[in-house]
Amino acid sequence: MSVQMAVGTTEEQPSKRRASEASSVGGLQCQVCHRSYERADHLNRHLDSHRNERSFRCEECPAAFNRRDLLLRHQATHAKNAKDGLIGPNRIAERATKACNSCVVSKVKCDNGRPCKRCHKKGLACLTRSADSSPIPQAKTAQEQLSRVFTHPTEQQVDSSQFDVDMGVDNVYLAEPNSDAQALLDLYNTTGYNQHAIPAFFEQIMVPAPDFMGADYLQSPPDLMAWMPEADWLGQVDIFGTDFTPAVDQMLESHVSQPFPAQSSENTDHSHEKIDINSAKRRHAVFKQSAWFWMPERNQNAFSEHENITLDERNVASSPHMPYSSNVVIPDRLSAGARDRIFQLVSKTARSQITIPSFPSAECVEKLIKVGIAKRTETDAWIHPYTFDSEAARPEWLTALVAAGCICIGVSAVNRTGLALQEIVRVALNTLAENDNSVIRDLEYLQASMLWLDIGAFCGYRRKMEIAESSLQHLVTALRRAGRFDYVRYPVVAPSADDEDEALRVKWKQWVGHESYKRLVYHLFEHDMQMAMVKHRPPLITYAELTLAIPASKMLWLAPTAELWKSRYLEMNITASPPSLRELLRDEAIVLYLRSDTDAQVARSTYLHGIAAQIWEYSQQFVLLHETSDPSSQLWARSRQQKLYQHLKHDDFLLDRSPAVACVLHQFLQMYLHVDIDLIARFAGKCGETAANSAYTYLSPWSQTKEARIAICHAGQVVRAARHIPPYQIRGPDSFMLYHAIMVLWTYSMMVRDRAKKTGTTTPSRTQPNLPPGKMVYLDDLASGNQSDIDTFIAMNSGMPCLRIIYTHKPDISESESIPRPENCNLKYPSQVMRVGISLFDASHPDVDRGTGPPLIRALCGLMEELGGLR
């Protein structure tokens, strides 16, 4: 708390001074109402009445106090009334919420009755100056004075919680009431005592740092964890219940789409004008429930949410989509014995905590396993399909593949089955490692660990996501200690023209084993970097330690037989090993001109993740260097940023040449290089209003820079690339990248609107459907189509940045008449920016109701809807 001191020579008692004389007498003076005091603690107590923090709160009613003794006195009233059979405190016996004018002038205690007892006894007019009676200019003057008062700190500050802040007569002496001070008191009476006069979250934190006054009674920000299920995610649905087997059978035989009710998209700007205060109060404090943290419960374990669940096999509808697009034909056939080993593992791991009256047939389990393998061949293909042998495979590995297959099928009950099996795999692998330490060097054990980490890390359930994130270190350590990050563990295995039959088959399997480790290591590295970027935590693997070669081309990897592998290998005339990630990062020309024996998709994706690791390093250095006065440090930071940006600009990741997921990552990294994602999350309320205000003080000037315009342009391109991801495939790290891109655009929009309010410029209303006249710059269009407009916007801030809103369904005629549905999203409308993200997430899972879709998508949409409704 800050005061301004004026020292004089007079020793007159402050209680006997008139307000008009306060400026001419000595002591410490209040610059709002001009009262003077001899002691700093008395002045601090008086200033606290203007500030009105009221940190001691009653749990039974909305009353709040600045002193603990007043709270105890108030609680004693509750206790007395409860003893007498009354509900709540006796308001007449308490100190007045606002004293009448006569009692204020006479400095006596008032009550809540009108007329009060004193005025009634003396026959005086009992009048109370209302907040509405104060002219607006006076209220503004009072606010300006309050800002001035809390600008110069006193040398003898005292904790404000020790003093009374009652707005009646005990703390404020107004012999001749000052109009500005009275306006200030009226302002604080209306906000301090009216529980419905709570300001919106972003209005209360988007103020300059000296004027910011955080308080725990202000509205809490929305939190992603509030939208994520925790324990009761499975409900009472059977794991292998009535809606399981036919979905698996039919999705491979025929593609039958079952229509689901579409999620309504009637989220207009004005639909969130009212802030749901009760909903905000129900959520936990942000520092206890931040976006990526799970609060463990006592006596909760791996199977506490699965108790009394029977595993039954019934008939249900089919999956609305094919779970994979690969043409790989896996020759393996699952026997009844292998199916029984899976059943034995499930029942043994779950013990008596899960009852299993029936189990899927071998044919059903086989289809799920093949789905789990074939899905991986669409990307980095880190599981070899042609040497897979279910008879010799570990049951933990088979169960992990079944879980992965369940996740790919578009039926919510089957997805829940996969999550239950993922939990069983996790527990079973831990038990296996405890019983036999040597398994941590076994390939199938490591691959099964990678599978359950992939499933759990982005499943949308808080407990599973945190356990998966914390368990990643174990797999990293196992592979690092086994030397699998180093090229020396990978001797050259090449066929010769004389190799035939068994000798050739032995070489083929040995080569496949080495390649499997390579693909597993690079898949793990990409997983680790994705977690680091989207969850803003340090990576566990450094790009410099990966000296192993990039995996061989898919033509060699997916050769179905040893003979075909030999033929292709000899045709390529391979004379040296493919380059490593370290070599790719050292010379980007290698990426542009890859050899034919190198897996181009894996090489380009790994290279992007290597750049991501360097961007992470830069971002951490920038945190330390951006405020330093050392010009050489500033020059290094700027040079490093430009170099990384140049690398990304040189990489040709176009949608017609690269997978859409890779294009999303490419644009996300360019955005990440020009914005602090952690600051964006803090501004959105991740760490509370104090951190949000601190982030605002940095983001407000940032939003007017070229850096900000570059960031939002690439964020718009993230949105464009995400629209080209095939249906039903946005559910992993790409969903977080899209969410962060929307948050960057929304933050920029909030800053634009805030700046327009403060400068008095014309700002579109929240319900205005049409864009203002001017040149529209669409950030989510093909960049080459309007490159000149984008360049002009970045360099000169010329034009209106816009996005396109793509709805999942056409609105009814009645809706189109009553609710404006613009196709264009002007970045002056923050809520419309959120609608762009929500509509994209909804469109990514067509014909699937959001309530039955992926939990992570449901959580992200819920959070964006909540943020879009705040002012």
Tab-separated table of C-alpha atoms in Angstrom, residues 653-655 713 716-717 778-791:
chain	number	residue	atom	x	y	z
A	653	PHE	CA	6.292	-27.750	-46.127
A	654	LEU	CA	3.357	-27.180	-48.452
A	655	LEU	CA	0.018	-28.913	-48.064
A	713	CYS	CA	-0.139	-14.585	-39.409
A	716	GLY	CA	-3.813	-18.190	-39.024
A	717	GLN	CA	-1.817	-20.605	-41.167
A	778	TYR	CA	-7.361	-13.201	-44.366
A	779	LEU	CA	-4.751	-14.886	-42.204
A	780	ASP	CA	-6.095	-18.403	-42.849
A	781	ASP	CA	-6.118	-18.211	-46.652
A	782	LEU	CA	-3.415	-19.627	-48.891
A	783	ALA	CA	-0.411	-17.419	-48.171
A	784	SER	CA	0.687	-17.265	-51.791
A	785	GLY	CA	-2.730	-15.948	-52.803
A	786	ASN	CA	-2.554	-12.742	-50.723
A	787	GLN	CA	1.143	-12.569	-49.886
A	788	SER	CA	1.400	-8.870	-50.749
A	789	ASP	CA	-1.455	-8.012	-48.376
A	790	ILE	CA	0.103	-10.067	-45.594
A	791	ASP	CA	3.509	-8.488	-46.131
